[in-house]
Tab-separated table of C-alpha atoms in Angstrom:
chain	number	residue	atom	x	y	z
I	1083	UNK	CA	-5.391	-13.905	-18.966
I	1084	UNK	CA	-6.841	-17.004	-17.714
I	1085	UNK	CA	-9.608	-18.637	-18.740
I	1086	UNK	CA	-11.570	-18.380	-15.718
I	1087	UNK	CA	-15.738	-19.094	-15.635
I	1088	UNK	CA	-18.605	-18.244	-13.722
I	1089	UNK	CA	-18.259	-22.265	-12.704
I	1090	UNK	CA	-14.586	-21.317	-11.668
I	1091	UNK	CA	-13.942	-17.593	-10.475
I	1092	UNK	CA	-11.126	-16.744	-8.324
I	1093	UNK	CA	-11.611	-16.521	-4.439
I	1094	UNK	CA	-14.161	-13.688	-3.498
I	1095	UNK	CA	-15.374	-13.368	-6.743
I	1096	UNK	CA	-18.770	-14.005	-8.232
I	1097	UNK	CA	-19.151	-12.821	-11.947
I	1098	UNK	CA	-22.598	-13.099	-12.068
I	1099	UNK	CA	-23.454	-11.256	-9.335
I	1100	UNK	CA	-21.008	-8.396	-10.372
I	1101	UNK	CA	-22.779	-8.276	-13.693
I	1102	UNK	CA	-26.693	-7.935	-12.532
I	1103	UNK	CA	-25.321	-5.371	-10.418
I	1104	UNK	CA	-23.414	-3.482	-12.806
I	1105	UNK	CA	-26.815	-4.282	-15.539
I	1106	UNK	CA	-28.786	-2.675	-12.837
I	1107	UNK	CA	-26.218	0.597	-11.667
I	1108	UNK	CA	-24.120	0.711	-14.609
I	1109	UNK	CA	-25.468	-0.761	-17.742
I	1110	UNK	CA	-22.911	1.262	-20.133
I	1111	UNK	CA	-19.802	-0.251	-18.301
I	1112	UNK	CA	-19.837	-3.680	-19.491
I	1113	UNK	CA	-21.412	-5.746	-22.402
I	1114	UNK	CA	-20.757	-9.342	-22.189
I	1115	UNK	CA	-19.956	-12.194	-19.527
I	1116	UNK	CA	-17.629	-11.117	-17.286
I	1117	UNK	CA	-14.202	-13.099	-15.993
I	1118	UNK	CA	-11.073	-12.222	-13.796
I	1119	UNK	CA	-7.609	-13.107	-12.405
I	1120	UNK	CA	-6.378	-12.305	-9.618
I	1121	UNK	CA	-3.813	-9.787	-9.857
I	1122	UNK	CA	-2.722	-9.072	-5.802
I	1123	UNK	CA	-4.103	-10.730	-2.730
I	1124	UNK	CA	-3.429	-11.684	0.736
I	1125	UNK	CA	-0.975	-8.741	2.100
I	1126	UNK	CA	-3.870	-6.032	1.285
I	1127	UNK	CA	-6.988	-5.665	-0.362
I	1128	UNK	CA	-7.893	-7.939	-3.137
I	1129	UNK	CA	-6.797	-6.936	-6.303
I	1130	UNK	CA	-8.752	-8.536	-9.252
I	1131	UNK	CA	-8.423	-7.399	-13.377
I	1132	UNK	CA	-11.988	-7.710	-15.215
I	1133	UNK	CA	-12.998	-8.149	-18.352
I	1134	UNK	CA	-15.878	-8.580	-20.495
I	1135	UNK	CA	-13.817	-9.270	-23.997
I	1136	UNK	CA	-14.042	-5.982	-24.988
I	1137	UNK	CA	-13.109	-3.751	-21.904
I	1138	UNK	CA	-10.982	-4.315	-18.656
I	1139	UNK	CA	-10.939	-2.869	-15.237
I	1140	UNK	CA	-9.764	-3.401	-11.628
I	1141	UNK	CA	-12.256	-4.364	-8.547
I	1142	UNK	CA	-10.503	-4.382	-5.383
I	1143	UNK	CA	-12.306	-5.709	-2.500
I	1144	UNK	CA	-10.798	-5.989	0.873
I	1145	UNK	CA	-9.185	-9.287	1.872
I	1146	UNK	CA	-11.038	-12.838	3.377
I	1147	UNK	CA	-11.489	-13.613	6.668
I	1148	UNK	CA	-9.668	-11.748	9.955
I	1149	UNK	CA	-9.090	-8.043	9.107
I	1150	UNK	CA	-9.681	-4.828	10.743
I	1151	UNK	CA	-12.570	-2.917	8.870
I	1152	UNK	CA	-10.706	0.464	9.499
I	1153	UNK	CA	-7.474	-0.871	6.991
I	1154	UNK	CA	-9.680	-1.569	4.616
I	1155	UNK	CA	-12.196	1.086	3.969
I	1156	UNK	CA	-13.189	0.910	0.245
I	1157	UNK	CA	-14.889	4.139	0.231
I	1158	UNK	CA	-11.692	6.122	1.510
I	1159	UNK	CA	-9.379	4.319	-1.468
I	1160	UNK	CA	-12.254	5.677	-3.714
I	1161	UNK	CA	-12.512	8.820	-2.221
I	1162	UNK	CA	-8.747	10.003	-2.816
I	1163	UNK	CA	-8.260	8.254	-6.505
I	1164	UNK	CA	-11.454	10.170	-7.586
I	1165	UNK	CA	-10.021	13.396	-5.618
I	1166	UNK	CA	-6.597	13.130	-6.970
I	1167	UNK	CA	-7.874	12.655	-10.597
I	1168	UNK	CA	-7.384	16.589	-12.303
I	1169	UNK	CA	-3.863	16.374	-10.182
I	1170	UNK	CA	-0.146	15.959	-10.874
I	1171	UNK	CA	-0.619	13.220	-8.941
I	1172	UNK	CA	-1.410	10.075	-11.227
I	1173	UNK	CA	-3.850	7.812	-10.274
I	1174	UNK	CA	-6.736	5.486	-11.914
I	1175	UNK	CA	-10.077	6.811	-13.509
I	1176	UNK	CA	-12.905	5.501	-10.793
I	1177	UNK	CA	-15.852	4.027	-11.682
I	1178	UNK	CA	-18.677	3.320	-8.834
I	1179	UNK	CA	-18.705	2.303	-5.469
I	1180	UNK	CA	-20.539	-0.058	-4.420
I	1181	UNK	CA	-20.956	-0.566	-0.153
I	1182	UNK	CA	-24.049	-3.523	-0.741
I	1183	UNK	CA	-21.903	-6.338	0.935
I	1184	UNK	CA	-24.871	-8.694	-0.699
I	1185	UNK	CA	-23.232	-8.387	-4.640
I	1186	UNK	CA	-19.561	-9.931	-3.663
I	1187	UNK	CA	-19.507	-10.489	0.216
I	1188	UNK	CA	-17.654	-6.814	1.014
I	1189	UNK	CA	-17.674	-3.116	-0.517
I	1190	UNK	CA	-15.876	-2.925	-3.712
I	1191	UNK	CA	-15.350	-0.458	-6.004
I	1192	UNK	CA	-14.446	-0.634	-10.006
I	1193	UNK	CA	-11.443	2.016	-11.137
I	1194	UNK	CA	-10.042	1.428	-15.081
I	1195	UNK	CA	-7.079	-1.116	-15.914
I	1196	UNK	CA	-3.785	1.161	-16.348
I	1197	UNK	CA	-1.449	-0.255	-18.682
I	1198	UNK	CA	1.951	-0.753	-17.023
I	1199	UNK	CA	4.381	-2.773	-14.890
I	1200	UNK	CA	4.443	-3.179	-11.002
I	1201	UNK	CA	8.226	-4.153	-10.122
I	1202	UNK	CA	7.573	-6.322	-6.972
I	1203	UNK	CA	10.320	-9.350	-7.847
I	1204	UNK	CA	14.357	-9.093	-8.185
I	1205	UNK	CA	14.027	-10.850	-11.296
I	1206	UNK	CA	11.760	-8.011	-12.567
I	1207	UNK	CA	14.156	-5.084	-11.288
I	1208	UNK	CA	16.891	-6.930	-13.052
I	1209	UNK	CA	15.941	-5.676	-15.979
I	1210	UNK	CA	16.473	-2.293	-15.189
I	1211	UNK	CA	19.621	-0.884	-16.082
I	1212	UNK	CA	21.283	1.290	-13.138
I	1213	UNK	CA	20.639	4.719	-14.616
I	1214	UNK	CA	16.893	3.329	-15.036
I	1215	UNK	CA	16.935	2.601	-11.678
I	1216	UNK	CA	18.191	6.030	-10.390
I	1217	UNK	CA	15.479	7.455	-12.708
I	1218	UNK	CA	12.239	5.126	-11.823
I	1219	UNK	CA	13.624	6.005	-7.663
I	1220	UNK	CA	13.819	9.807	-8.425
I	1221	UNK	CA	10.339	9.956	-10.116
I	1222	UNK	CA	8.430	7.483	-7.256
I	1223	UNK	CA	9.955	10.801	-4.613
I	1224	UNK	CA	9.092	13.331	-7.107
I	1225	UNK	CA	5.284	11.723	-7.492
I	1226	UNK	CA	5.328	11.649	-3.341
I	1227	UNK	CA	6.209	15.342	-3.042
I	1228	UNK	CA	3.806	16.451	-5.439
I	1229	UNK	CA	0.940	14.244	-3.199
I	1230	UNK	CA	2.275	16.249	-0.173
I	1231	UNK	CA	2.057	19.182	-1.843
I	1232	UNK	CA	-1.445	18.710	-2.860
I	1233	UNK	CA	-4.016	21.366	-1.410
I	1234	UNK	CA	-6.867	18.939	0.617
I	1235	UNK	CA	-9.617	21.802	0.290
I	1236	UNK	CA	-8.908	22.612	-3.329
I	1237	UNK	CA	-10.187	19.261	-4.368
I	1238	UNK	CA	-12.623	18.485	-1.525
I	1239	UNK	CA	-10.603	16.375	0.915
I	1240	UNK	CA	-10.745	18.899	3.563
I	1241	UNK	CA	-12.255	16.273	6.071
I	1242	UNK	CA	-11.135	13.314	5.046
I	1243	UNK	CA	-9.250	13.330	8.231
I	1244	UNK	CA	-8.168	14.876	11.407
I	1245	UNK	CA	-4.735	16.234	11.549
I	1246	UNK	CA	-4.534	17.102	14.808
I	1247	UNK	CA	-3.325	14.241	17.482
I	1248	UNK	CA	-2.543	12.562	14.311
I	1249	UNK	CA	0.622	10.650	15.402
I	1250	UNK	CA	-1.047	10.098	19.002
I	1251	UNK	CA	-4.000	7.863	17.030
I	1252	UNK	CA	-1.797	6.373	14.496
I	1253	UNK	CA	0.151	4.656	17.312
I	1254	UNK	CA	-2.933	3.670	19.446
I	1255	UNK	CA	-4.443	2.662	15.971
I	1256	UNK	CA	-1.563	0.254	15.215
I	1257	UNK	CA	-1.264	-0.914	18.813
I	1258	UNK	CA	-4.765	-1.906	18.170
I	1259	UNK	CA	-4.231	-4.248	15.552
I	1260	UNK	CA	-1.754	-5.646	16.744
I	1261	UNK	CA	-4.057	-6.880	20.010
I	1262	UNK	CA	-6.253	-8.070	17.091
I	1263	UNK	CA	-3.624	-10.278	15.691
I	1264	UNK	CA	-0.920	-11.136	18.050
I	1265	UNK	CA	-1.399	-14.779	20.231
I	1266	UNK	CA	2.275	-15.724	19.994
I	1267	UNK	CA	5.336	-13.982	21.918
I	1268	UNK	CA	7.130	-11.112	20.193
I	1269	UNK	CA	9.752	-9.766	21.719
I	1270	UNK	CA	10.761	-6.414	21.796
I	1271	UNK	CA	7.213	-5.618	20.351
I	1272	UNK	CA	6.040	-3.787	23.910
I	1273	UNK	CA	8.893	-1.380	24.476
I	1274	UNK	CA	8.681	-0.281	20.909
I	1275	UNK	CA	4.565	0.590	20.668
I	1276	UNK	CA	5.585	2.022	24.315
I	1277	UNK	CA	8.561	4.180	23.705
I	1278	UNK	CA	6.884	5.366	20.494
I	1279	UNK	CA	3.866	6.753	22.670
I	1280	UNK	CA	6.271	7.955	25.186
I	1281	UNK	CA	8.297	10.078	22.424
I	1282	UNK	CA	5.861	11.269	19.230
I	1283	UNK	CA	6.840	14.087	17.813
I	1284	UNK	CA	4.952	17.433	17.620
I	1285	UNK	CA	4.600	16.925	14.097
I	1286	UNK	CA	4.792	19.153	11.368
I	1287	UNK	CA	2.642	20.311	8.707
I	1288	UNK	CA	-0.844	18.229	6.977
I	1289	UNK	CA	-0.543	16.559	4.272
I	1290	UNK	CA	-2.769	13.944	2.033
I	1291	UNK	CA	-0.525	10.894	3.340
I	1292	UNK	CA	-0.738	7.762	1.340
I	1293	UNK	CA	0.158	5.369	4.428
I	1294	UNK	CA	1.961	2.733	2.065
I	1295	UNK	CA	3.797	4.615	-0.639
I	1296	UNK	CA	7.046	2.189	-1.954
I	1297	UNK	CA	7.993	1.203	-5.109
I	1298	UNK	CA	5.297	-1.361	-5.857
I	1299	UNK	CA	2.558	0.658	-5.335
I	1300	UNK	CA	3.148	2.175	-8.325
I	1301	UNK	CA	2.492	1.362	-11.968
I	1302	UNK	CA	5.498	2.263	-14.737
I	1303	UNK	CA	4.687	2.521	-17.715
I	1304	UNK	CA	7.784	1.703	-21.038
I	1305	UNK	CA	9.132	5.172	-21.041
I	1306	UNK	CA	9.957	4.513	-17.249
I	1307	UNK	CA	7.085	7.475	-16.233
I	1308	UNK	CA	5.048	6.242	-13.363
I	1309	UNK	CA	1.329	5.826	-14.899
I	1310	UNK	CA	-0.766	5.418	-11.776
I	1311	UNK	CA	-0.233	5.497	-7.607
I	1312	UNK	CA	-1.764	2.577	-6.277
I	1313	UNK	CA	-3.284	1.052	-3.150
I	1314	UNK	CA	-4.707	4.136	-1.172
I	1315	UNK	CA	-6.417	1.974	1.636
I	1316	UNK	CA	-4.490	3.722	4.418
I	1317	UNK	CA	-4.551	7.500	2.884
I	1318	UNK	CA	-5.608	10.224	5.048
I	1319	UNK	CA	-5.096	13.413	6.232
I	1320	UNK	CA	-1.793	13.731	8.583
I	1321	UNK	CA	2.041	14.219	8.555
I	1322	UNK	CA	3.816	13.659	5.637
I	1323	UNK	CA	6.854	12.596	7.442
I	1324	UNK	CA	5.321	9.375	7.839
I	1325	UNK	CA	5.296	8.479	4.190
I	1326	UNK	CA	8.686	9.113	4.294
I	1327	UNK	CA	10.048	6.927	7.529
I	1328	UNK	CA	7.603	4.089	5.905
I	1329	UNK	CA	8.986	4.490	2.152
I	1330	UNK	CA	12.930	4.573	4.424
I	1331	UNK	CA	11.556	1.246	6.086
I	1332	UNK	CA	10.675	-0.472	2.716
I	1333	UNK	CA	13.862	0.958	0.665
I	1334	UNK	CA	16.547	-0.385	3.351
I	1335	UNK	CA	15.130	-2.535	6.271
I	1336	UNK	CA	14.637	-5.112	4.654
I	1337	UNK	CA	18.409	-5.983	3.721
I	1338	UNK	CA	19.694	-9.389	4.653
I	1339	UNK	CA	15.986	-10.744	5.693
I	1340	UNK	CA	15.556	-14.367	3.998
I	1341	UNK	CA	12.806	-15.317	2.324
I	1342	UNK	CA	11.370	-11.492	1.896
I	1343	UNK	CA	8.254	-11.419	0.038
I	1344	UNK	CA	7.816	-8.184	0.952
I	1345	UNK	CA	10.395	-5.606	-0.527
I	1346	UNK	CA	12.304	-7.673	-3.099
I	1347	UNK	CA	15.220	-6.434	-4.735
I	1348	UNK	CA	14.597	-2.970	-3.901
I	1349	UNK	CA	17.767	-0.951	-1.998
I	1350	UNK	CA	20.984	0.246	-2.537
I	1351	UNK	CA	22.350	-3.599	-2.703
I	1352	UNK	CA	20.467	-3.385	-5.768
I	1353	UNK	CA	21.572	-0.723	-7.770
I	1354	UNK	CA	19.165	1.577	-6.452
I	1355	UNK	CA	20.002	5.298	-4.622
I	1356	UNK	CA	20.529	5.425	-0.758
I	1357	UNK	CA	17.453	6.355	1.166
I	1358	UNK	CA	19.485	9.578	2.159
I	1359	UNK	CA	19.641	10.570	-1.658
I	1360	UNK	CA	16.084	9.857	-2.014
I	1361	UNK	CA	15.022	12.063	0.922
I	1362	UNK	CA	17.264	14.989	-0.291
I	1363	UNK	CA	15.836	14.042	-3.647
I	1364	UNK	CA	12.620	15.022	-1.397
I	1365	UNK	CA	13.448	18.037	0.281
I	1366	UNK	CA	14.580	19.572	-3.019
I	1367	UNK	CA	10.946	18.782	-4.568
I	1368	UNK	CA	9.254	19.789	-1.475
I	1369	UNK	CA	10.822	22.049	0.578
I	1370	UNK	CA	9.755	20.183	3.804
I	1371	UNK	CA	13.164	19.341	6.522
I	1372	UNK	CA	13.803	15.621	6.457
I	1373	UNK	CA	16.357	15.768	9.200
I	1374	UNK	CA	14.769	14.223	12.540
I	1375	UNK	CA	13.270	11.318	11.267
I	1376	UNK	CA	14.163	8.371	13.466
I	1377	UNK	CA	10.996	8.282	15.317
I	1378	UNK	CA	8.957	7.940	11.767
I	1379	UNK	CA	11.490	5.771	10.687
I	1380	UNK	CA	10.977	3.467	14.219
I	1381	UNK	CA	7.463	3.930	13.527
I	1382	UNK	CA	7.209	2.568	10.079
I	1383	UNK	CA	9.352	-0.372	11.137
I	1384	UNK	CA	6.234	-1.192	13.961
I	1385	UNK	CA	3.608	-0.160	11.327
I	1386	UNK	CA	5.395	-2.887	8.751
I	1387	UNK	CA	5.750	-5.610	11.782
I	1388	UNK	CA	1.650	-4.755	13.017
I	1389	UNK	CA	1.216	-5.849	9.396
I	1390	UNK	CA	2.879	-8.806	8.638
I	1391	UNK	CA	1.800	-10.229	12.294
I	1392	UNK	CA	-1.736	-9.661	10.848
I	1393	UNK	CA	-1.047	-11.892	7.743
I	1394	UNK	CA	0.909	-14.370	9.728
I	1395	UNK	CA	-1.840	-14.476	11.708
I	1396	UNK	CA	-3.964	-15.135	9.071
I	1397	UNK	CA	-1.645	-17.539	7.039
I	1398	UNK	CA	-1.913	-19.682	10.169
I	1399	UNK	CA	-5.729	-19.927	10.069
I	1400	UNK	CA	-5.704	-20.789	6.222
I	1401	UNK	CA	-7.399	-17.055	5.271
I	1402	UNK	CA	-4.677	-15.474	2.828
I	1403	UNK	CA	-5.353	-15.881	-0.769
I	1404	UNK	CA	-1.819	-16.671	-2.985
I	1405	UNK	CA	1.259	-17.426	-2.205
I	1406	UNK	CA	4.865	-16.578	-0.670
I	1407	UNK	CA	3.233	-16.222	3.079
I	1408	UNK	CA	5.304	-18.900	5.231
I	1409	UNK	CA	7.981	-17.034	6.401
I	1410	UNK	CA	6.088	-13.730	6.691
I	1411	UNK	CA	5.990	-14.837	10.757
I	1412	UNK	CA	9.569	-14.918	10.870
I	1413	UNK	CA	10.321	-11.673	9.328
I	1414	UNK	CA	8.492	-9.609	12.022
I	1415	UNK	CA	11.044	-9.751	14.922
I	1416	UNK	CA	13.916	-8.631	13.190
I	1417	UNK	CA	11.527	-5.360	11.853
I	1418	UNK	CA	10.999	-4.638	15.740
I	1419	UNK	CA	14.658	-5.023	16.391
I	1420	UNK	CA	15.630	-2.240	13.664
I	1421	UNK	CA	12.458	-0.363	14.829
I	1422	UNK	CA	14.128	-0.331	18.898
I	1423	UNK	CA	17.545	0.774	17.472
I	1424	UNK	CA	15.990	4.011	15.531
I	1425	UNK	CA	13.963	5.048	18.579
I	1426	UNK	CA	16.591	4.316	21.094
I	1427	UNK	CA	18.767	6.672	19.316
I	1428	UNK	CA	15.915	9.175	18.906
């Protein structure tokens, strides 16, 4: 880890104000100066690892400058990981929550560091041999089926949200963002948030959906298990076929895009199952029909382009923290082309 100091912390970090507040809320967490690295930032919420030089946790905070406070509720990613703990589903021990924007500048909350590897480069994926490959894909489904499988009232997420009109709101919800962020032409980007309204399914059972469930969202640990499910900012309660048309999105849709910093060397180009082998995969675990997915499919490929318009648009005024963010802006048309094609055929 770095040697980072209170005189130097990373961006939207302040080590000494973390520590009186953890002195004052939770004195047996931590026993000595604190310091951090960034792990992940810019795309989502900031991601930082802390330690004291005995001990080490995450924070995650949501990201600097231009966001919309409903992606990145703090208290909901809590909420689930703390739910989901005595689960089949595995996620990180939490810690506290803390909403005082006064300590770092925006809720946080503190969860334990989980030993493991994130595979979000080619190079890292690469070093996965093809059966490992087949194996880590089958396992991320298996770990999604058992979340949709997951009772809400037996472990007191009963109203963490509302499942009915569920697909209606998602759409206006995304549509809404995308006013927040878009002051450049992007075409196509109308008739798709317009011909998704005009065609959203009736929808099918509720589900805890994770909203952003892909391959590096999850932690692996050596024996190729996956450890921990990360990055529950967009979790709720709704249809599970939307995990699915996102995780399709991510798998495939992002073939022969340059400069992708967003779902590298992930596919079948790379040694990795078909999505349709993954959603039988699916089906078998779950026992839910994966056949009419197109509109979830078009849907994740407007939820992706909402998001990267968001951190184009927030590249361009200087807010994103790391790096890998100049041709994010480019990548979004082509997303809303793919996106038209599945819900023209729907």
């Amino acid at each position: 880890m770095p040697e980072d100091t209170a005189e130097d912390p990373p961006p939207g970090f302040d080590p000494t104000s973390l520590r009186a507040y953890l002195e004052a809320e939770r004195p047996d967490l931590c026993r000595g100066e604190l310091r951090a690295e960034l792990i992940q930032g810019g795309r989502s919420n900031l991601t930082y690892r802390v330690t004291d030089g005995n001990g080490s946790w995450v924070l995650r905070r949501p990201p600097l400058g231009h966001v919309l406070a409903t992606a990145h509720d703090m208290s909901r990613e809590y909420r689930v990981m703390s739910a989901l703990a005595d689960t089949a589903v595995p996620v990180p021990r939490t810690h506290l929550l803390c909403a005082d924007e006064n300590v770092l500048g925006a809720p946080f909350y503190v969860m334990d560091f989980v030993e493991g590897q994130v595979y979000r480069s080619r190079e890292q994926v690469e070093r996965l041999s093809e059966p490992q490959r087949r194996d880590l894909s089958l396992r991320m489904i298996e770990v999604l089926a058992q979340l949709h499988t997951v009772d809400p009232g037996t472990v007191g997420l009963s109203d963490f949200g509302r499942p009915e009109g569920f697909l209606e709101r998602q759409v206006r919800r995304w549509s809404k963002q995308l006013e927040a962020s878009l002051d450049r032409e992007l075409p196509g980007v109308s008739e798709l948030r317009d011909r998704l309204a005009g065609t959203i399914p009736a929808g099918g059972r509720t589900a805890i959906v994770h909203g952003d469930y892909r391959l590096d969202n999850v932690l692996v640990g050596d024996d190729g298990r996956i450890r921990a499910v990360l990055d529950w900012e967009m979790a709720t309660l709704g249809d599970p076929l939307t995990d699915l048309g996102l995780l399709v999105v991510y798998w495939e849709g992002f073939s022969g895009i340059r400069d992708n910093p967003i779902a590298k060397g992930v596919g079948p180009e790379f040694g990795f199952p078909t999505a349709r082998e993954l959603l039988r995969h699916y089906a078998e675990h779950s026992g839910t029909d994966v056949s009419e997915l197109d509109w979830y499919i078009a849907f994740g490929f407007f939820k992706i382009a909402v998001i990267l318009e968001g951190i184009h648009y927030r590249y361009t005024r200087g807010k994103t923290v790391g790096e890998g963010f100049e041709h994010v802006g480019s990548m979004v048309e082509p997303l809303v082309r793919q996106g038209l094609s599945k819900i023209r055929e729907n």
